[in-house]
């Protein structure tokens, strides 16, 4: 039997792309869509609703959420209460939010995946950066997004900084030589754990989602670059998550475990 998928934010740019991808996959069925701003719109044989109960009425197995952090804080506990799995690409959630959601899903029948990026190339980029971190003395992250993204830095950049900081560990990085910022913020924000990493954000019309992770050591540098030119780049990861989430109890952070890397 096919997996019944609901889409929260079905009228948005990412949500409508997810609807198209789910409808085209023979192993999945687009069962419901929710979006207050698109209520009543027809989409691949369903009518988009304004109410979360549409997911329960359609007996959804899993709901994909690409909305806003404030909406997710309401939607995910509702899905957990109704035993519906959640695949989440919404960014802007805090560490406290994640801890709360981990308790919410716990050992219950509903499972949750929260991934900063569903592009397979982005998942590999983060893994490659993690592998490179111990071999270089300095590292910085530059992320680039379209001019409608309202949070900065991106979830992918924050996750990347955290992972390479953890991989570097107690060795730390070479000291930052900057003594004075002529323009405040010129050196970017700082993310990561024991070995913080500088993170820079660009918002540019014409872009979708891109990231450079730059490492440096004496006489050499390494740049790991990932580009998503279209929202379709995220769909293979989203579809994979919908099909495999039943095998991953509790809350999972990132798509890595679904790819076995």
PDB file of C-alpha atoms in Angstrom:
ATOM      1  CA  UNK A   1       0.000   0.000   0.000  1.00  0.00           C
ATOM      2  CA  UNK A   2       1.191   3.508  -0.762  1.00  0.00           C
ATOM      3  CA  UNK A   3       2.193   5.902   2.016  1.00  0.00           C
ATOM      4  CA  UNK A   4      -0.336   8.708   2.585  1.00  0.00           C
ATOM      5  CA  UNK A   5       1.449  12.050   2.703  1.00  0.00           C
ATOM      6  CA  UNK A   6       0.166  15.409   3.881  1.00  0.00           C
ATOM      7  CA  UNK A   7       1.879  18.723   3.177  1.00  0.00           C
ATOM      8  CA  UNK A   8       1.786  21.643   5.601  1.00  0.00           C
ATOM      9  CA  UNK A   9       2.395  24.911   3.801  1.00  0.00           C
ATOM     10  CA  UNK A  10       1.053  23.325   0.611  1.00  0.00           C
ATOM     11  CA  UNK A  11       0.462  26.663  -1.083  1.00  0.00           C
ATOM     12  CA  UNK A  12       4.006  27.969  -0.623  1.00  0.00           C
ATOM     13  CA  UNK A  13       6.924  27.634  -3.014  1.00  0.00           C
ATOM     14  CA  UNK A  14       8.504  24.675  -1.246  1.00  0.00           C
ATOM     15  CA  UNK A  15       5.154  23.183  -0.271  1.00  0.00           C
ATOM     16  CA  UNK A  16       3.802  23.204  -3.816  1.00  0.00           C
ATOM     17  CA  UNK A  17       7.033  21.602  -5.068  1.00  0.00           C
ATOM     18  CA  UNK A  18       6.635  18.873  -2.442  1.00  0.00           C
ATOM     19  CA  UNK A  19       3.036  18.316  -3.566  1.00  0.00           C
ATOM     20  CA  UNK A  20       4.200  17.892  -7.173  1.00  0.00           C
ATOM     21  CA  UNK A  21       6.933  15.438  -6.158  1.00  0.00           C
ATOM     22  CA  UNK A  22       4.690  13.352  -3.908  1.00  0.00           C
ATOM     23  CA  UNK A  23       1.944  13.185  -6.540  1.00  0.00           C
ATOM     24  CA  UNK A  24       4.461  11.941  -9.121  1.00  0.00           C
ATOM     25  CA  UNK A  25       5.891   9.159  -6.905  1.00  0.00           C
ATOM     26  CA  UNK A  26       4.142   5.779  -7.328  1.00  0.00           C
ATOM     27  CA  UNK A  27       4.990   4.736  -3.761  1.00  0.00           C
ATOM     28  CA  UNK A  28       3.320   7.804  -2.227  1.00  0.00           C
ATOM     29  CA  UNK A  29      -0.165   9.315  -2.254  1.00  0.00           C
ATOM     30  CA  UNK A  30      -0.812  13.022  -1.750  1.00  0.00           C
ATOM     31  CA  UNK A  31      -3.640  12.745   0.781  1.00  0.00           C
ATOM     32  CA  UNK A  32      -3.999  16.263   2.220  1.00  0.00           C
ATOM     33  CA  UNK A  33      -2.630  19.784   2.089  1.00  0.00           C
ATOM     34  CA  UNK A  34      -2.932  22.547   4.672  1.00  0.00           C
ATOM     35  CA  UNK A  35      -2.212  26.230   4.173  1.00  0.00           C
ATOM     36  CA  UNK A  36      -4.454  29.026   5.513  1.00  0.00           C
ATOM     37  CA  UNK A  37      -3.232  31.362   2.770  1.00  0.00           C
ATOM     38  CA  UNK A  38      -4.222  28.894   0.009  1.00  0.00           C
ATOM     39  CA  UNK A  39      -7.364  27.369   1.501  1.00  0.00           C
ATOM     40  CA  UNK A  40      -9.769  26.111  -1.159  1.00  0.00           C
ATOM     41  CA  UNK A  41      -7.143  25.781  -3.889  1.00  0.00           C
ATOM     42  CA  UNK A  42      -7.159  22.516  -5.844  1.00  0.00           C
ATOM     43  CA  UNK A  43      -3.878  20.595  -5.985  1.00  0.00           C
ATOM     44  CA  UNK A  44      -3.430  17.176  -7.619  1.00  0.00           C
ATOM     45  CA  UNK A  45      -6.943  16.072  -6.753  1.00  0.00           C
ATOM     46  CA  UNK A  46      -7.078  17.432  -3.203  1.00  0.00           C
ATOM     47  CA  UNK A  47      -8.459  20.687  -1.854  1.00  0.00           C
ATOM     48  CA  UNK A  48      -6.050  22.587   0.366  1.00  0.00           C
ATOM     49  CA  UNK A  49      -7.503  23.142   3.838  1.00  0.00           C
ATOM     50  CA  UNK A  50      -6.860  25.771   6.472  1.00  0.00           C
ATOM     51  CA  UNK A  51      -7.148  23.301   9.378  1.00  0.00           C
ATOM     52  CA  UNK A  52      -4.642  20.745  10.678  1.00  0.00           C
ATOM     53  CA  UNK A  53      -7.455  18.280  11.224  1.00  0.00           C
ATOM     54  CA  UNK A  54      -7.434  17.683   7.454  1.00  0.00           C
ATOM     55  CA  UNK A  55      -4.355  15.489   8.037  1.00  0.00           C
ATOM     56  CA  UNK A  56      -6.243  13.286  10.502  1.00  0.00           C
ATOM     57  CA  UNK A  57      -9.360  13.208   8.327  1.00  0.00           C
ATOM     58  CA  UNK A  58      -7.222  11.958   5.405  1.00  0.00           C
ATOM     59  CA  UNK A  59      -5.489   9.351   7.624  1.00  0.00           C
ATOM     60  CA  UNK A  60      -2.043  10.678   6.701  1.00  0.00           C
ATOM     61  CA  UNK A  61       0.919   8.474   7.613  1.00  0.00           C
ATOM     62  CA  UNK A  62       3.393  11.356   7.403  1.00  0.00           C
ATOM     63  CA  UNK A  63       3.239  15.133   7.038  1.00  0.00           C
ATOM     64  CA  UNK A  64       5.938  17.213   5.346  1.00  0.00           C
ATOM     65  CA  UNK A  65       6.324  20.687   6.841  1.00  0.00           C
ATOM     66  CA  UNK A  66       7.981  23.640   5.130  1.00  0.00           C
ATOM     67  CA  UNK A  67       6.473  26.612   6.948  1.00  0.00           C
ATOM     68  CA  UNK A  68       7.786  28.914   9.689  1.00  0.00           C
ATOM     69  CA  UNK A  69       9.222  28.141  13.111  1.00  0.00           C
ATOM     70  CA  UNK A  70       6.217  29.657  14.916  1.00  0.00           C
ATOM     71  CA  UNK A  71       3.858  27.403  12.945  1.00  0.00           C
ATOM     72  CA  UNK A  72       5.988  24.306  13.540  1.00  0.00           C
ATOM     73  CA  UNK A  73       5.829  24.820  17.301  1.00  0.00           C
ATOM     74  CA  UNK A  74       2.068  24.288  17.010  1.00  0.00           C
ATOM     75  CA  UNK A  75       1.959  21.703  14.212  1.00  0.00           C
ATOM     76  CA  UNK A  76       4.489  19.163  15.472  1.00  0.00           C
ATOM     77  CA  UNK A  77       2.940  18.570  18.914  1.00  0.00           C
ATOM     78  CA  UNK A  78      -0.419  18.162  17.140  1.00  0.00           C
ATOM     79  CA  UNK A  79       1.057  15.556  14.760  1.00  0.00           C
ATOM     80  CA  UNK A  80       2.718  13.707  17.651  1.00  0.00           C
ATOM     81  CA  UNK A  81      -0.584  13.645  19.563  1.00  0.00           C
ATOM     82  CA  UNK A  82      -2.354  12.164  16.510  1.00  0.00           C
ATOM     83  CA  UNK A  83       0.365   9.575  15.804  1.00  0.00           C
ATOM     84  CA  UNK A  84       1.426  11.118  12.483  1.00  0.00           C
ATOM     85  CA  UNK A  85       5.098  11.129  11.427  1.00  0.00           C
ATOM     86  CA  UNK A  86       6.674  14.518  10.638  1.00  0.00           C
ATOM     87  CA  UNK A  87       9.301  15.392   8.015  1.00  0.00           C
ATOM     88  CA  UNK A  88      10.409  18.949   8.720  1.00  0.00           C
ATOM     89  CA  UNK A  89      12.447  21.300   6.554  1.00  0.00           C
ATOM     90  CA  UNK A  90      11.438  24.465   8.395  1.00  0.00           C
ATOM     91  CA  UNK A  91      14.406  26.386   9.803  1.00  0.00           C
ATOM     92  CA  UNK A  92      14.698  28.873  12.669  1.00  0.00           C
ATOM     93  CA  UNK A  93      14.096  26.406  15.510  1.00  0.00           C
ATOM     94  CA  UNK A  94      16.227  26.922  18.606  1.00  0.00           C
ATOM     95  CA  UNK A  95      18.113  24.288  20.577  1.00  0.00           C
ATOM     96  CA  UNK A  96      15.388  24.582  23.235  1.00  0.00           C
ATOM     97  CA  UNK A  97      12.751  23.907  20.571  1.00  0.00           C
ATOM     98  CA  UNK A  98      14.584  20.767  19.488  1.00  0.00           C
ATOM     99  CA  UNK A  99      14.875  19.541  23.078  1.00  0.00           C
ATOM    100  CA  UNK A 100      11.145  20.087  23.607  1.00  0.00           C
ATOM    101  CA  UNK A 101      10.258  18.265  20.396  1.00  0.00           C
ATOM    102  CA  UNK A 102      12.560  15.390  21.303  1.00  0.00           C
ATOM    103  CA  UNK A 103      10.537  14.939  24.486  1.00  0.00           C
ATOM    104  CA  UNK A 104       7.268  15.395  22.590  1.00  0.00           C
ATOM    105  CA  UNK A 105       7.960  12.556  20.157  1.00  0.00           C
ATOM    106  CA  UNK A 106       9.949  10.459  22.621  1.00  0.00           C
ATOM    107  CA  UNK A 107       9.097   6.760  22.336  1.00  0.00           C
ATOM    108  CA  UNK A 108       5.652   7.401  20.885  1.00  0.00           C
ATOM    109  CA  UNK A 109       4.196   6.008  17.664  1.00  0.00           C
ATOM    110  CA  UNK A 110       4.934   9.196  15.708  1.00  0.00           C
ATOM    111  CA  UNK A 111       8.487   9.820  14.522  1.00  0.00           C
ATOM    112  CA  UNK A 112      10.062  13.128  13.522  1.00  0.00           C
ATOM    113  CA  UNK A 113      12.883  14.121  11.177  1.00  0.00           C
ATOM    114  CA  UNK A 114      14.158  17.700  11.261  1.00  0.00           C
ATOM    115  CA  UNK A 115      16.725  18.367   8.546  1.00  0.00           C
ATOM    116  CA  UNK A 116      18.412  21.683   7.742  1.00  0.00           C
ATOM    117  CA  UNK A 117      18.736  20.620   4.117  1.00  0.00           C
ATOM    118  CA  UNK A 118      17.208  17.796   2.049  1.00  0.00           C
ATOM    119  CA  UNK A 119      19.545  18.088  -0.940  1.00  0.00           C
ATOM    120  CA  UNK A 120      21.735  14.981  -1.067  1.00  0.00           C
ATOM    121  CA  UNK A 121      24.635  17.170  -2.202  1.00  0.00           C
ATOM    122  CA  UNK A 122      24.235  19.333   0.920  1.00  0.00           C
ATOM    123  CA  UNK A 123      24.230  16.307   3.213  1.00  0.00           C
ATOM    124  CA  UNK A 124      27.456  15.117   1.583  1.00  0.00           C
ATOM    125  CA  UNK A 125      28.944  18.625   1.727  1.00  0.00           C
ATOM    126  CA  UNK A 126      28.489  18.701   5.499  1.00  0.00           C
ATOM    127  CA  UNK A 127      29.998  15.247   5.847  1.00  0.00           C
ATOM    128  CA  UNK A 128      33.011  16.131   3.676  1.00  0.00           C
ATOM    129  CA  UNK A 129      33.551  19.307   5.730  1.00  0.00           C
ATOM    130  CA  UNK A 130      33.438  17.284   8.922  1.00  0.00           C
ATOM    131  CA  UNK A 131      36.128  14.959   7.551  1.00  0.00           C
ATOM    132  CA  UNK A 132      38.347  17.893   6.487  1.00  0.00           C
ATOM    133  CA  UNK A 133      38.155  19.902   9.728  1.00  0.00           C
ATOM    134  CA  UNK A 134      40.919  18.113  11.680  1.00  0.00           C
ATOM    135  CA  UNK A 135      43.481  18.788   8.939  1.00  0.00           C
ATOM    136  CA  UNK A 136      43.256  22.611   8.677  1.00  0.00           C
ATOM    137  CA  UNK A 137      44.032  25.573  10.924  1.00  0.00           C
ATOM    138  CA  UNK A 138      41.212  27.942   9.948  1.00  0.00           C
ATOM    139  CA  UNK A 139      37.658  27.569   8.673  1.00  0.00           C
ATOM    140  CA  UNK A 140      34.770  29.829   7.688  1.00  0.00           C
ATOM    141  CA  UNK A 141      31.316  29.254   6.203  1.00  0.00           C
ATOM    142  CA  UNK A 142      29.594  31.469   3.648  1.00  0.00           C
ATOM    143  CA  UNK A 143      25.958  30.723   2.810  1.00  0.00           C
ATOM    144  CA  UNK A 144      23.967  32.327  -0.008  1.00  0.00           C
ATOM    145  CA  UNK A 145      20.179  32.357  -0.351  1.00  0.00           C
ATOM    146  CA  UNK A 146      17.382  34.016  -2.293  1.00  0.00           C
ATOM    147  CA  UNK A 147      16.178  37.422  -1.192  1.00  0.00           C
ATOM    148  CA  UNK A 148      12.978  36.126   0.440  1.00  0.00           C
ATOM    149  CA  UNK A 149      14.651  34.057   3.149  1.00  0.00           C
ATOM    150  CA  UNK A 150      13.871  35.768   6.449  1.00  0.00           C
ATOM    151  CA  UNK A 151      16.293  34.011   8.827  1.00  0.00           C
ATOM    152  CA  UNK A 152      20.077  34.228   8.859  1.00  0.00           C
ATOM    153  CA  UNK A 153      22.276  32.335   8.967  1.00  0.00           C
ATOM    154  CA  UNK A 154      20.627  29.331   7.350  1.00  0.00           C
ATOM    155  CA  UNK A 155      19.998  26.126   9.248  1.00  0.00           C
ATOM    156  CA  UNK A 156      22.485  24.396   6.971  1.00  0.00           C
ATOM    157  CA  UNK A 157      25.211  26.913   7.853  1.00  0.00           C
ATOM    158  CA  UNK A 158      24.547  26.636  11.577  1.00  0.00           C
ATOM    159  CA  UNK A 159      24.615  22.838  11.390  1.00  0.00           C
ATOM    160  CA  UNK A 160      27.780  22.847   9.272  1.00  0.00           C
ATOM    161  CA  UNK A 161      29.564  25.171  11.722  1.00  0.00           C
ATOM    162  CA  UNK A 162      28.555  22.973  14.635  1.00  0.00           C
ATOM    163  CA  UNK A 163      29.689  19.779  12.974  1.00  0.00           C
ATOM    164  CA  UNK A 164      33.094  21.052  11.876  1.00  0.00           C
ATOM    165  CA  UNK A 165      33.648  22.682  15.285  1.00  0.00           C
ATOM    166  CA  UNK A 166      32.920  19.350  16.948  1.00  0.00           C
ATOM    167  CA  UNK A 167      35.193  17.528  14.497  1.00  0.00           C
ATOM    168  CA  UNK A 168      38.011  19.994  15.251  1.00  0.00           C
ATOM    169  CA  UNK A 169      37.430  19.573  18.982  1.00  0.00           C
ATOM    170  CA  UNK A 170      39.913  20.754  21.589  1.00  0.00           C
ATOM    171  CA  UNK A 171      42.583  21.496  18.977  1.00  0.00           C
ATOM    172  CA  UNK A 172      40.715  24.689  18.124  1.00  0.00           C
ATOM    173  CA  UNK A 173      41.563  27.042  15.255  1.00  0.00           C
ATOM    174  CA  UNK A 174      44.355  29.522  14.684  1.00  0.00           C
ATOM    175  CA  UNK A 175      43.615  32.870  16.400  1.00  0.00           C
ATOM    176  CA  UNK A 176      41.592  35.438  14.435  1.00  0.00           C
ATOM    177  CA  UNK A 177      44.010  38.320  13.726  1.00  0.00           C
ATOM    178  CA  UNK A 178      41.237  40.933  13.474  1.00  0.00           C
ATOM    179  CA  UNK A 179      41.661  43.673  16.073  1.00  0.00           C
ATOM    180  CA  UNK A 180      39.148  46.188  14.739  1.00  0.00           C
ATOM    181  CA  UNK A 181      36.092  45.819  12.495  1.00  0.00           C
ATOM    182  CA  UNK A 182      35.813  48.976  10.415  1.00  0.00           C
ATOM    183  CA  UNK A 183      32.269  47.913   9.561  1.00  0.00           C
ATOM    184  CA  UNK A 184      30.560  46.119  12.491  1.00  0.00           C
ATOM    185  CA  UNK A 185      29.690  42.551  11.554  1.00  0.00           C
ATOM    186  CA  UNK A 186      32.263  42.380   8.752  1.00  0.00           C
ATOM    187  CA  UNK A 187      33.716  39.220  10.263  1.00  0.00           C
ATOM    188  CA  UNK A 188      30.308  37.538  10.388  1.00  0.00           C
ATOM    189  CA  UNK A 189      28.604  35.688  13.197  1.00  0.00           C
ATOM    190  CA  UNK A 190      30.123  32.905  15.268  1.00  0.00           C
ATOM    191  CA  UNK A 191      28.632  29.404  15.400  1.00  0.00           C
ATOM    192  CA  UNK A 192      29.705  26.009  16.625  1.00  0.00           C
ATOM    193  CA  UNK A 193      30.803  24.503  19.899  1.00  0.00           C
ATOM    194  CA  UNK A 194      34.291  24.094  21.369  1.00  0.00           C
ATOM    195  CA  UNK A 195      35.954  25.467  18.210  1.00  0.00           C
ATOM    196  CA  UNK A 196      33.642  28.294  16.977  1.00  0.00           C
ATOM    197  CA  UNK A 197      33.450  28.993  13.250  1.00  0.00           C
ATOM    198  CA  UNK A 198      32.758  32.300  11.509  1.00  0.00           C
ATOM    199  CA  UNK A 199      29.542  32.227   9.448  1.00  0.00           C
ATOM    200  CA  UNK A 200      28.585  34.793   6.789  1.00  0.00           C
ATOM    201  CA  UNK A 201      25.184  35.206   5.104  1.00  0.00           C
ATOM    202  CA  UNK A 202      24.394  36.600   1.654  1.00  0.00           C
ATOM    203  CA  UNK A 203      20.832  37.347   0.495  1.00  0.00           C
ATOM    204  CA  UNK A 204      20.709  37.821  -3.251  1.00  0.00           C
ATOM    205  CA  UNK A 205      18.007  37.938  -5.891  1.00  0.00           C
ATOM    206  CA  UNK A 206      18.441  35.148  -8.445  1.00  0.00           C
ATOM    207  CA  UNK A 207      19.946  32.665  -6.009  1.00  0.00           C
ATOM    208  CA  UNK A 208      18.258  29.635  -4.426  1.00  0.00           C
ATOM    209  CA  UNK A 209      20.533  27.949  -1.824  1.00  0.00           C
ATOM    210  CA  UNK A 210      24.328  27.702  -1.913  1.00  0.00           C
ATOM    211  CA  UNK A 211      27.188  27.305   0.548  1.00  0.00           C
ATOM    212  CA  UNK A 212      30.976  27.458   0.678  1.00  0.00           C
ATOM    213  CA  UNK A 213      32.976  25.888   3.488  1.00  0.00           C
ATOM    214  CA  UNK A 214      36.513  27.281   3.282  1.00  0.00           C
ATOM    215  CA  UNK A 215      39.448  25.691   5.092  1.00  0.00           C
ATOM    216  CA  UNK A 216      42.977  27.083   5.239  1.00  0.00           C
ATOM    217  CA  UNK A 217      46.424  25.927   6.331  1.00  0.00           C
ATOM    218  CA  UNK A 218      49.948  27.102   5.550  1.00  0.00           C
ATOM    219  CA  UNK A 219      50.295  27.435   1.775  1.00  0.00           C
ATOM    220  CA  UNK A 220      46.958  25.815   0.902  1.00  0.00           C
ATOM    221  CA  UNK A 221      43.203  26.064   1.115  1.00  0.00           C
ATOM    222  CA  UNK A 222      40.230  23.814   0.447  1.00  0.00           C
ATOM    223  CA  UNK A 223      36.770  25.021  -0.588  1.00  0.00           C
ATOM    224  CA  UNK A 224      33.813  22.643  -0.435  1.00  0.00           C
ATOM    225  CA  UNK A 225      30.934  24.112  -2.443  1.00  0.00           C
ATOM    226  CA  UNK A 226      27.312  23.042  -2.676  1.00  0.00           C
ATOM    227  CA  UNK A 227      24.706  24.569  -4.992  1.00  0.00           C
ATOM    228  CA  UNK A 228      20.960  24.065  -5.245  1.00  0.00           C
ATOM    229  CA  UNK A 229      19.759  25.784  -8.415  1.00  0.00           C
ATOM    230  CA  UNK A 230      16.139  24.713  -8.080  1.00  0.00           C
ATOM    231  CA  UNK A 231      13.823  23.574  -5.306  1.00  0.00           C
ATOM    232  CA  UNK A 232      13.553  20.227  -7.058  1.00  0.00           C
ATOM    233  CA  UNK A 233      17.032  19.491  -5.683  1.00  0.00           C
ATOM    234  CA  UNK A 234      15.464  18.940  -2.255  1.00  0.00           C
ATOM    235  CA  UNK A 235      12.794  16.515  -3.423  1.00  0.00           C
ATOM    236  CA  UNK A 236      14.759  13.205  -3.552  1.00  0.00           C
ATOM    237  CA  UNK A 237      15.670  13.697   0.105  1.00  0.00           C
ATOM    238  CA  UNK A 238      12.105  14.616   1.087  1.00  0.00           C
ATOM    239  CA  UNK A 239      10.655  11.587  -0.692  1.00  0.00           C
ATOM    240  CA  UNK A 240      13.277   9.290   0.837  1.00  0.00           C
ATOM    241  CA  UNK A 241      12.409  10.631   4.298  1.00  0.00           C
ATOM    242  CA  UNK A 242       8.696  10.000   3.760  1.00  0.00           C
ATOM    243  CA  UNK A 243       9.407   6.395   2.820  1.00  0.00           C
ATOM    244  CA  UNK A 244      11.877   5.627   5.622  1.00  0.00           C
ATOM    245  CA  UNK A 245      10.690   7.650   8.607  1.00  0.00           C
ATOM    246  CA  UNK A 246       8.679   4.745  10.016  1.00  0.00           C
ATOM    247  CA  UNK A 247      12.011   2.970  10.624  1.00  0.00           C
ATOM    248  CA  UNK A 248      13.527   5.851  12.645  1.00  0.00           C
ATOM    249  CA  UNK A 249      11.887   6.242  16.080  1.00  0.00           C
ATOM    250  CA  UNK A 250      11.883   9.448  18.088  1.00  0.00           C
ATOM    251  CA  UNK A 251      13.410  12.625  16.717  1.00  0.00           C
ATOM    252  CA  UNK A 252      16.239  12.501  14.177  1.00  0.00           C
ATOM    253  CA  UNK A 253      18.341  15.524  13.273  1.00  0.00           C
ATOM    254  CA  UNK A 254      19.565  15.552   9.686  1.00  0.00           C
ATOM    255  CA  UNK A 255      19.195  13.187   6.766  1.00  0.00           C
ATOM    256  CA  UNK A 256      22.532  11.423   7.280  1.00  0.00           C
ATOM    257  CA  UNK A 257      21.071   8.423   9.082  1.00  0.00           C
ATOM    258  CA  UNK A 258      18.624   7.841   6.246  1.00  0.00           C
ATOM    259  CA  UNK A 259      21.526   7.706   3.772  1.00  0.00           C
ATOM    260  CA  UNK A 260      23.759   5.471   5.898  1.00  0.00           C
ATOM    261  CA  UNK A 261      26.739   7.844   5.706  1.00  0.00           C
TER     262      UNK A 261
END
